[in-house]
mmCIF file of C-alpha atoms in Angstrom:
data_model
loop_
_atom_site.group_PDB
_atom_site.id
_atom_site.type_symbol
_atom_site.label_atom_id
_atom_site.label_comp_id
_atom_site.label_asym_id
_atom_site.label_seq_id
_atom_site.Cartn_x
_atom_site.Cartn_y
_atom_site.Cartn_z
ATOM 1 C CA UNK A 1 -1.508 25.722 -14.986
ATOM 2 C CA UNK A 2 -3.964 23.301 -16.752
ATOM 3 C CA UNK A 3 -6.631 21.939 -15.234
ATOM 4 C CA UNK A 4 -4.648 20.854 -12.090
ATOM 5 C CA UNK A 5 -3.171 22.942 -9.215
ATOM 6 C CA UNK A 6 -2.314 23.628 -5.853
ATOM 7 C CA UNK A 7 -3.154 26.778 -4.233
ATOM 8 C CA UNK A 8 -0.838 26.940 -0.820
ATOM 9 C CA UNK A 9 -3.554 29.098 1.889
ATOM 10 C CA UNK A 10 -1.373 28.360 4.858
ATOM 11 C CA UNK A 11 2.537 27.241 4.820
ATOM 12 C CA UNK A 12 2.624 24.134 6.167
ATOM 13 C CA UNK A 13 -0.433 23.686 7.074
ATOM 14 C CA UNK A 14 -3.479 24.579 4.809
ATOM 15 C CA UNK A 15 -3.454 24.342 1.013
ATOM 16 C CA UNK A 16 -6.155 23.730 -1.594
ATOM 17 C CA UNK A 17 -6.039 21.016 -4.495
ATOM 18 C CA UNK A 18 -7.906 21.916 -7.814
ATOM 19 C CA UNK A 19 -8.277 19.172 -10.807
ATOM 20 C CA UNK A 20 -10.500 20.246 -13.485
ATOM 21 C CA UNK A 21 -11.219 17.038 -16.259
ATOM 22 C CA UNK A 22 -14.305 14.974 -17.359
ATOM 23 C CA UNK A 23 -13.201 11.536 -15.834
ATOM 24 C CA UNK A 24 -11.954 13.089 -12.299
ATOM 25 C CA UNK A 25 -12.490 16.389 -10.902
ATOM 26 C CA UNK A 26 -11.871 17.869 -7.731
ATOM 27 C CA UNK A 27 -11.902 21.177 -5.606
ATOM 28 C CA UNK A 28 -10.341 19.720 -2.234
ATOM 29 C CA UNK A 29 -8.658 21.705 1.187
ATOM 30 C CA UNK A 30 -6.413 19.990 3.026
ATOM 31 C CA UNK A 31 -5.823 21.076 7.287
ATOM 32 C CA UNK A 32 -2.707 19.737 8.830
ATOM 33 C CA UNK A 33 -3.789 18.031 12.083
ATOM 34 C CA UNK A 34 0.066 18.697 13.516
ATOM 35 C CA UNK A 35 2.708 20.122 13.112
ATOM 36 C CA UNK A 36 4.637 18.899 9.212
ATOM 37 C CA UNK A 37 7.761 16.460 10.655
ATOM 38 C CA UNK A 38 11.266 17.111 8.680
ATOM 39 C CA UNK A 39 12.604 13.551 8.198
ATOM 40 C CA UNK A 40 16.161 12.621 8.268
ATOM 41 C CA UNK A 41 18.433 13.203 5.420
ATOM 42 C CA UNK A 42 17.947 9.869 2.875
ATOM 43 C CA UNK A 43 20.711 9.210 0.175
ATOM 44 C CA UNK A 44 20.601 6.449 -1.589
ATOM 45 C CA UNK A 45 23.605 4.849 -3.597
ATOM 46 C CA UNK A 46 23.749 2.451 -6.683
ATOM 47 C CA UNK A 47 27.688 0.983 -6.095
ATOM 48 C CA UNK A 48 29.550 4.837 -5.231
ATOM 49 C CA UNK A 49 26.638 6.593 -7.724
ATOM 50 C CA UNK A 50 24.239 8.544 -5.988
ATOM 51 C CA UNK A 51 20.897 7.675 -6.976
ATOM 52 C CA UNK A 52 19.102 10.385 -4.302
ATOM 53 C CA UNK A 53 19.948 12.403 -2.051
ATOM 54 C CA UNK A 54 16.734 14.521 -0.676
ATOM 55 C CA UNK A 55 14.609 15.604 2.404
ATOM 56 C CA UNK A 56 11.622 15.684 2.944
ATOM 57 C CA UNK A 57 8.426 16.750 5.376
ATOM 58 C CA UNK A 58 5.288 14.564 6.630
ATOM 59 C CA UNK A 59 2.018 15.771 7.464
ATOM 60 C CA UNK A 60 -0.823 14.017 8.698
ATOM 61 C CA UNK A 61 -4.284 15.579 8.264
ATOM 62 C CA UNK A 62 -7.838 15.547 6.909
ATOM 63 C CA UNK A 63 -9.326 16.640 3.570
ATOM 64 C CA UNK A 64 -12.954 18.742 3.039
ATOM 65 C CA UNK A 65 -14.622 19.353 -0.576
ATOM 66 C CA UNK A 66 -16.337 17.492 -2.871
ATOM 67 C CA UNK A 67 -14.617 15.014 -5.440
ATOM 68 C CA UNK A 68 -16.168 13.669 -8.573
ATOM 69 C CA UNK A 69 -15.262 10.403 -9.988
ATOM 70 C CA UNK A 70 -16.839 8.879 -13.631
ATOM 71 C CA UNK A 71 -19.742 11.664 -13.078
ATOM 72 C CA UNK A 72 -20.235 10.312 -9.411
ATOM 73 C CA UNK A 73 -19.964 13.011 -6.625
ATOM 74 C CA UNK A 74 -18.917 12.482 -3.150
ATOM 75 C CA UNK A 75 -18.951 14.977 -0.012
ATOM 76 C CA UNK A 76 -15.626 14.677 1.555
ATOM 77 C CA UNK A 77 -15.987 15.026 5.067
ATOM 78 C CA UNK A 78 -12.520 15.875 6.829
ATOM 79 C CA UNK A 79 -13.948 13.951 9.490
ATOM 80 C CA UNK A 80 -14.148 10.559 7.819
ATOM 81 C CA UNK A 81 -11.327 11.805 4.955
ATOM 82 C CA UNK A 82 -7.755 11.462 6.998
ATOM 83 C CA UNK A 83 -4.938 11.791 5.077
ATOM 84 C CA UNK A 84 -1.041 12.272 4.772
ATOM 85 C CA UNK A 85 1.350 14.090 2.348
ATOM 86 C CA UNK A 86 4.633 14.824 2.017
ATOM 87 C CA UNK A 87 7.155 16.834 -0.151
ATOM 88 C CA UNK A 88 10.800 16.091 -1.033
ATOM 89 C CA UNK A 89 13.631 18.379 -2.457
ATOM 90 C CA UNK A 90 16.752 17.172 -3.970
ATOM 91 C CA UNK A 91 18.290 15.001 -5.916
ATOM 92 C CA UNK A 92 16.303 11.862 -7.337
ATOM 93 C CA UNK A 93 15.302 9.667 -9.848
ATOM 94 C CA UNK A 94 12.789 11.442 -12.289
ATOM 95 C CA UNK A 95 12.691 12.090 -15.831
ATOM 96 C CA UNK A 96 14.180 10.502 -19.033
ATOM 97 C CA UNK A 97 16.015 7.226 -18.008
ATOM 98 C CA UNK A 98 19.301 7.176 -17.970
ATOM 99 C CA UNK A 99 21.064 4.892 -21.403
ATOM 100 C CA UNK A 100 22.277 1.486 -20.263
ATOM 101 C CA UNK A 101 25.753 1.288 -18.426
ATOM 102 C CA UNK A 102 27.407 -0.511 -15.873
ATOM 103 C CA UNK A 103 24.465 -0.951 -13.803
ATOM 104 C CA UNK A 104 22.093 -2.136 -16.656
ATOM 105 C CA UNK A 105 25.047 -4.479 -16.323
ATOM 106 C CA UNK A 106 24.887 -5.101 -12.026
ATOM 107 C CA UNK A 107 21.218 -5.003 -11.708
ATOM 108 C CA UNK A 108 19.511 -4.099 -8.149
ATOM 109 C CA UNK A 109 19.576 -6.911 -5.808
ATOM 110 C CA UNK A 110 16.781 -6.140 -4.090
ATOM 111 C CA UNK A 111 14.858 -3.364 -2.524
ATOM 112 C CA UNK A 112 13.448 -2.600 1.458
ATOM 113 C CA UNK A 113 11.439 0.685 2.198
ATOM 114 C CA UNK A 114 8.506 0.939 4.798
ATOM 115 C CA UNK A 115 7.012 4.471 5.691
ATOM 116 C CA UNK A 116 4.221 4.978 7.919
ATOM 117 C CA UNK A 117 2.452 8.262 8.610
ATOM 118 C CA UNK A 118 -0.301 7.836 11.125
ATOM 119 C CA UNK A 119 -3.146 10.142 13.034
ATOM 120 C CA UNK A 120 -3.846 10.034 16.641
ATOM 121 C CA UNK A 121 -6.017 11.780 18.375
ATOM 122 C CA UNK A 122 -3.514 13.395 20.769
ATOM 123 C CA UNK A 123 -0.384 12.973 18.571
ATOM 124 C CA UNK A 124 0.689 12.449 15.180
ATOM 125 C CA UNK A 125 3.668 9.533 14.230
ATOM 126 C CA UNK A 126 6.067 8.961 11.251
ATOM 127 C CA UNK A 127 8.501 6.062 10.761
ATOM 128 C CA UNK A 128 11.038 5.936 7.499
ATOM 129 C CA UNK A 129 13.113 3.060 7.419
ATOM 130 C CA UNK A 130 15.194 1.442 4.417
ATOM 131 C CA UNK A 131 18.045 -1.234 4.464
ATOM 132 C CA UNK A 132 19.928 -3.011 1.604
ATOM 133 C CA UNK A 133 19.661 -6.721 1.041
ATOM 134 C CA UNK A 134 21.768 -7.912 3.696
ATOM 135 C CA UNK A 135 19.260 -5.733 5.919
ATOM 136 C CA UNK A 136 21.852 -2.995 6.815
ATOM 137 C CA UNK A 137 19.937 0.018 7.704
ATOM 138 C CA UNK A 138 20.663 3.719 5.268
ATOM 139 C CA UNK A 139 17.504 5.359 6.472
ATOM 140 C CA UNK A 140 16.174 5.884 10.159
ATOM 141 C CA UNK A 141 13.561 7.974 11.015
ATOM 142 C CA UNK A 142 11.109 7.374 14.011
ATOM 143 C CA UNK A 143 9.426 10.424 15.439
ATOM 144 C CA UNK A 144 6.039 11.561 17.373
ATOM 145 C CA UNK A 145 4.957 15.020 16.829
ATOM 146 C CA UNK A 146 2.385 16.723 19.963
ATOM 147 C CA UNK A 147 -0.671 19.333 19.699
ATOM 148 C CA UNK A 148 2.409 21.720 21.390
ATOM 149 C CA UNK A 149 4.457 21.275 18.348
ATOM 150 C CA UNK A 150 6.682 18.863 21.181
ATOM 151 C CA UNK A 151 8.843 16.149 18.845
ATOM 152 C CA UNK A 152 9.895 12.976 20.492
ATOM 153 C CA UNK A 153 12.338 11.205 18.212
ATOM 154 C CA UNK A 154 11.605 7.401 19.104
ATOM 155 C CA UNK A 155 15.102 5.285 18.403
ATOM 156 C CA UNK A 156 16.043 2.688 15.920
ATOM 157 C CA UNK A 157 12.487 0.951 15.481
ATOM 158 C CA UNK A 158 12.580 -2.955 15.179
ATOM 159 C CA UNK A 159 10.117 -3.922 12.378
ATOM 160 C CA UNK A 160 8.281 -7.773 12.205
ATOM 161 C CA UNK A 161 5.892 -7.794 9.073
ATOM 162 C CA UNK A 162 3.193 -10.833 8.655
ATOM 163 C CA UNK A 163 3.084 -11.245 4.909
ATOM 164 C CA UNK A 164 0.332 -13.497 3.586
ATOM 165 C CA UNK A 165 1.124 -17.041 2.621
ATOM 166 C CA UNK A 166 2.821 -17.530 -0.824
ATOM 167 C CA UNK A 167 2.917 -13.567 -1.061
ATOM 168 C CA UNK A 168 5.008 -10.485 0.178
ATOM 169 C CA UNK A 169 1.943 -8.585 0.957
ATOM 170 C CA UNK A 170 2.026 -7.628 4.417
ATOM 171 C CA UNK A 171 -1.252 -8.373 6.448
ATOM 172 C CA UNK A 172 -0.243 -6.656 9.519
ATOM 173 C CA UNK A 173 3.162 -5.608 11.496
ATOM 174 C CA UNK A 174 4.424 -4.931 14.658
ATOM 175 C CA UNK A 175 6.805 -1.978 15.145
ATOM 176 C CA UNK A 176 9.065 -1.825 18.653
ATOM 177 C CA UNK A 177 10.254 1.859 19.420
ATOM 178 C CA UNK A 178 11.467 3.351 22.150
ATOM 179 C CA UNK A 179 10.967 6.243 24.170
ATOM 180 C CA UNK A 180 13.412 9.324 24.819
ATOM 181 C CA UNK A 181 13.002 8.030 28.605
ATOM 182 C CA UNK A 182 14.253 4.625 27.461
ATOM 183 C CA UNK A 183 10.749 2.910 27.734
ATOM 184 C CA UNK A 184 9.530 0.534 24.847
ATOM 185 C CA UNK A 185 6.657 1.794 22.735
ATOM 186 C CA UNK A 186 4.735 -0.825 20.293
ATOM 187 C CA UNK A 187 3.061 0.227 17.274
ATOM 188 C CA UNK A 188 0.628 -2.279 15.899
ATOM 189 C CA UNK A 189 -0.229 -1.447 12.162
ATOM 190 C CA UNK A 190 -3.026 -3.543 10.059
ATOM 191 C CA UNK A 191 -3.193 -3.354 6.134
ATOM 192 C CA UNK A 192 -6.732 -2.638 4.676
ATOM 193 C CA UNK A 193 -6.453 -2.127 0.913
ATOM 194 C CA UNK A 194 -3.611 -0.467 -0.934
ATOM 195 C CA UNK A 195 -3.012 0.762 -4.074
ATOM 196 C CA UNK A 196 0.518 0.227 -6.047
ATOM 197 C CA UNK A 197 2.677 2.953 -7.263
ATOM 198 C CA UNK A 198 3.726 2.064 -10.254
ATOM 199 C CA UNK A 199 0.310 2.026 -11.857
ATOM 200 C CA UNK A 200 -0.853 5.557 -12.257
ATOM 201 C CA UNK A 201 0.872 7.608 -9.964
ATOM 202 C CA UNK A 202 4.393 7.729 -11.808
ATOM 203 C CA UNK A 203 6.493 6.346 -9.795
ATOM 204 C CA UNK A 204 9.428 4.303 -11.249
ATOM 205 C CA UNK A 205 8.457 0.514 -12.700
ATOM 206 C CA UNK A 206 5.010 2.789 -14.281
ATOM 207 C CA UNK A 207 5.161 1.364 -17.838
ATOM 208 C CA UNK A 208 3.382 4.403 -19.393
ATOM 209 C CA UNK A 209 4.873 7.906 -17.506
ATOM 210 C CA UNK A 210 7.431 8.536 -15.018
ATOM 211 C CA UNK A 211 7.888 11.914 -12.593
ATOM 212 C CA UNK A 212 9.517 14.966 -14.331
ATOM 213 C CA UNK A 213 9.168 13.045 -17.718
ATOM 214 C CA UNK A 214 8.212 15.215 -20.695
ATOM 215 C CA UNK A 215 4.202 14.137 -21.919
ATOM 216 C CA UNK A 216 3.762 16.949 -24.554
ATOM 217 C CA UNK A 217 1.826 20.473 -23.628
ATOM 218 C CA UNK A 218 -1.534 20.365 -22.368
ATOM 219 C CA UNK A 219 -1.322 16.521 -22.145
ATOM 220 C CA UNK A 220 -3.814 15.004 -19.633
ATOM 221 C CA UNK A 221 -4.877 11.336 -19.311
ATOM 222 C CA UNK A 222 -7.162 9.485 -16.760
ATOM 223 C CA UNK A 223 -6.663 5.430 -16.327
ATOM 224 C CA UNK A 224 -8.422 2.456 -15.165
ATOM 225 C CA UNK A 225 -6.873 -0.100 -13.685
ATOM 226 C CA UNK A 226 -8.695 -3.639 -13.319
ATOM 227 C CA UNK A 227 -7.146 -5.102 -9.820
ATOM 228 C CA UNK A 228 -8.028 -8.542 -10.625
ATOM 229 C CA UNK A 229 -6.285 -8.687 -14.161
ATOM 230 C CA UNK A 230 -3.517 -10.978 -14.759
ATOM 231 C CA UNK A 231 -1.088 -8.704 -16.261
ATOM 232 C CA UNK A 232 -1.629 -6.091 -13.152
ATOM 233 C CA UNK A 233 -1.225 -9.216 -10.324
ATOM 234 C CA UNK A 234 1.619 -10.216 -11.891
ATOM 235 C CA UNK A 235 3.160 -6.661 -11.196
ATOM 236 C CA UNK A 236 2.077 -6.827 -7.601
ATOM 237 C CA UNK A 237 5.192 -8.606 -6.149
ATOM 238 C CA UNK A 238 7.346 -6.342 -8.125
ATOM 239 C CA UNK A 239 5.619 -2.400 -6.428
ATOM 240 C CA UNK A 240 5.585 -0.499 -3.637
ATOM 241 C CA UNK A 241 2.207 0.093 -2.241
ATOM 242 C CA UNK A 242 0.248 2.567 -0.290
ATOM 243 C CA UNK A 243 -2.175 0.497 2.177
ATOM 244 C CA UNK A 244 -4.360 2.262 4.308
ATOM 245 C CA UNK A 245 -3.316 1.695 8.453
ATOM 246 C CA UNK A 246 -5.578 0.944 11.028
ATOM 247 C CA UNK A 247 -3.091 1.404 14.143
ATOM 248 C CA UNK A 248 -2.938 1.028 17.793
ATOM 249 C CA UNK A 249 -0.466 2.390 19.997
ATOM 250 C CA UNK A 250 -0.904 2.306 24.163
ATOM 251 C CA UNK A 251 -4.398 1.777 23.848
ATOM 252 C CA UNK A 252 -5.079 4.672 21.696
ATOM 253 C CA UNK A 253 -6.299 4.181 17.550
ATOM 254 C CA UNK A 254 -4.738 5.548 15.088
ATOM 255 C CA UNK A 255 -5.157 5.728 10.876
ATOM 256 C CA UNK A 256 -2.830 6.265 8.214
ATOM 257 C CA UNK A 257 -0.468 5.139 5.345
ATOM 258 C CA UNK A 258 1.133 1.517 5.695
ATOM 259 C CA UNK A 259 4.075 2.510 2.548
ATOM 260 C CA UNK A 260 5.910 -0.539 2.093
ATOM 261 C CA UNK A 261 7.856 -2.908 -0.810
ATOM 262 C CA UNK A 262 10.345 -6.030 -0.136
ATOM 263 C CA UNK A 263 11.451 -6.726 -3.256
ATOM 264 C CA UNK A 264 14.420 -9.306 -4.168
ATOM 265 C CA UNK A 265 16.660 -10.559 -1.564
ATOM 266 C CA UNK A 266 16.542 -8.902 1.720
ATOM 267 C CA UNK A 267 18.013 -10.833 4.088
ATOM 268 C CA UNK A 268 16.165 -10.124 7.758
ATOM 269 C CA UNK A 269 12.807 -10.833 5.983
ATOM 270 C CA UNK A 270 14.145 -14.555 5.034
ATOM 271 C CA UNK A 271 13.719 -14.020 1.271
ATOM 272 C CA UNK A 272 16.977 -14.813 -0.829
ATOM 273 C CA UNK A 273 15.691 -13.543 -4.075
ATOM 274 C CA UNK A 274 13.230 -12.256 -6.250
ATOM 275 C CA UNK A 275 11.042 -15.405 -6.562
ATOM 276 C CA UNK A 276 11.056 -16.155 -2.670
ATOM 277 C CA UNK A 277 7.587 -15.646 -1.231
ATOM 278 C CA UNK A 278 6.509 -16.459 2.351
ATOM 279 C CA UNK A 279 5.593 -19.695 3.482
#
């Protein structure tokens, strides 16, 4: 087990997070707020290859316990410390890369994602969206979850982002669902702070480790990451980033996770390529 693990106390909705190391330790419990939310089926295709094809459950909550960072301790107080997770199953891209082919050859275009888990007081809501360059849509989720357990699925959601000038970071977006009675529903979402994926957390573009890839046993490794560094800005552009959400929706406040990356051309968004940034 190592000095990190996950003890589950509750299905679905209780589980404890241990990490035991001298840079960052941890002894954490996690309390669903709502029910967890299965998403829709996402498969994702590179030409007719499959490239994923998973599911996967949200969960908004709140975290208790007390974290230790650098020999710095902090109370975690679940009600200050809101949170979200999720877990996939399936088929995806983790491990040893695969050796160069055709699509070393036909490189990506570009790439669209947005995912945004937020806590209400009454409610909880999740919205997964993806489209390819030309902004056709291969993943649709929009869903609000009840105290009750009571799901409303919430149509096809229309997204506008605000990006900053001369960037694609996204300062604050409006998202137009509707309701099963028909009525329109706006969610208003504002970025405070993110933190990119492919620096630390192994997602793909990480230049040192990669999900599912093999490190050697007992391997463990903390890193720190200077934000304001040239060679990490210039990887910005090129990521796709977890900002915290403040949201509003009818009146009512909401916080969360603001997931999103337009990378490349993607049509909807005005950007033709991989250098376009917004005016």
């Amino acid at each position: 087990m190592g000095g990190y693990r996950i003890e589950v106390i509750d299905p679905l909705r209780s589980l404890r997070l241990i990490c035991e190391h001298p840079d960052l330790s941890m002894d954490l419990t996690w309390e669903g707020s709502f029910e967890a939310v299965l998403e829709d089926r996402h498969v994702l295709l590179e030409g007719t290859r499959p490239m994923l094809d998973a599911s996967r459950f949200a969960q908004v909550g709140s975290w208790s316990g007390t974290l230790s960072v650098d020999g710095r301790d902090f109370r975690v107080d679940p009600d200050v410390w809101l949170g979200t997770r999720d877990r996939s199953w399936g088929i995806r891209p983790s491990g040893e890369s695969d050796p160069p082919g055709r699509w070393a050859a036909e490189p990506r275009e570009g790439f669209w994602w947005t995912y945004i888990p937020l806590r209400f007081d009454d409610y909880a809501m999740v919205v997964i969206l993806q489209e390819s360059p030309d902004g056709h849509r291969t993943l649709n989720h929009a869903s609000r979850v009840f105290a009750d357990g009571r799901i409303e699925r919430l149509g096809w959601p229309r997204l506008e982002v605000d990006y900053r000038s001369g960037t694609r970071h996204p300062e604050c977006a409006r998202v137009h669902l509707t309701t099963p009675r028909g009525e329109p529903l706006l969610l208003e979402v504002e970025t405070l702070g993110g933190v990119p994926l492919s620096m630390g957390a192994g997602y793909v573009g990480d230049p040192a480790w990669s999900h599912g890839r093999w490190m050697g046993r007992d391997w463990s490794e903390s890193v720190t990451y200077d934000m304001t560094s040239p060679d990490v800005v210039g990887m910005l552009p090129f990521n796709v980033v977890d900002h915290v959400a403040r949201a509003t929706c009818n009146g009512d406040v909401g916080w969360g996770l603001f997931e999103h990356a337009n990378m490349g051309r993607h049509e909807p968004s005005g950007f033709g390529g991989w250098g376009d940034m917004a005016e």
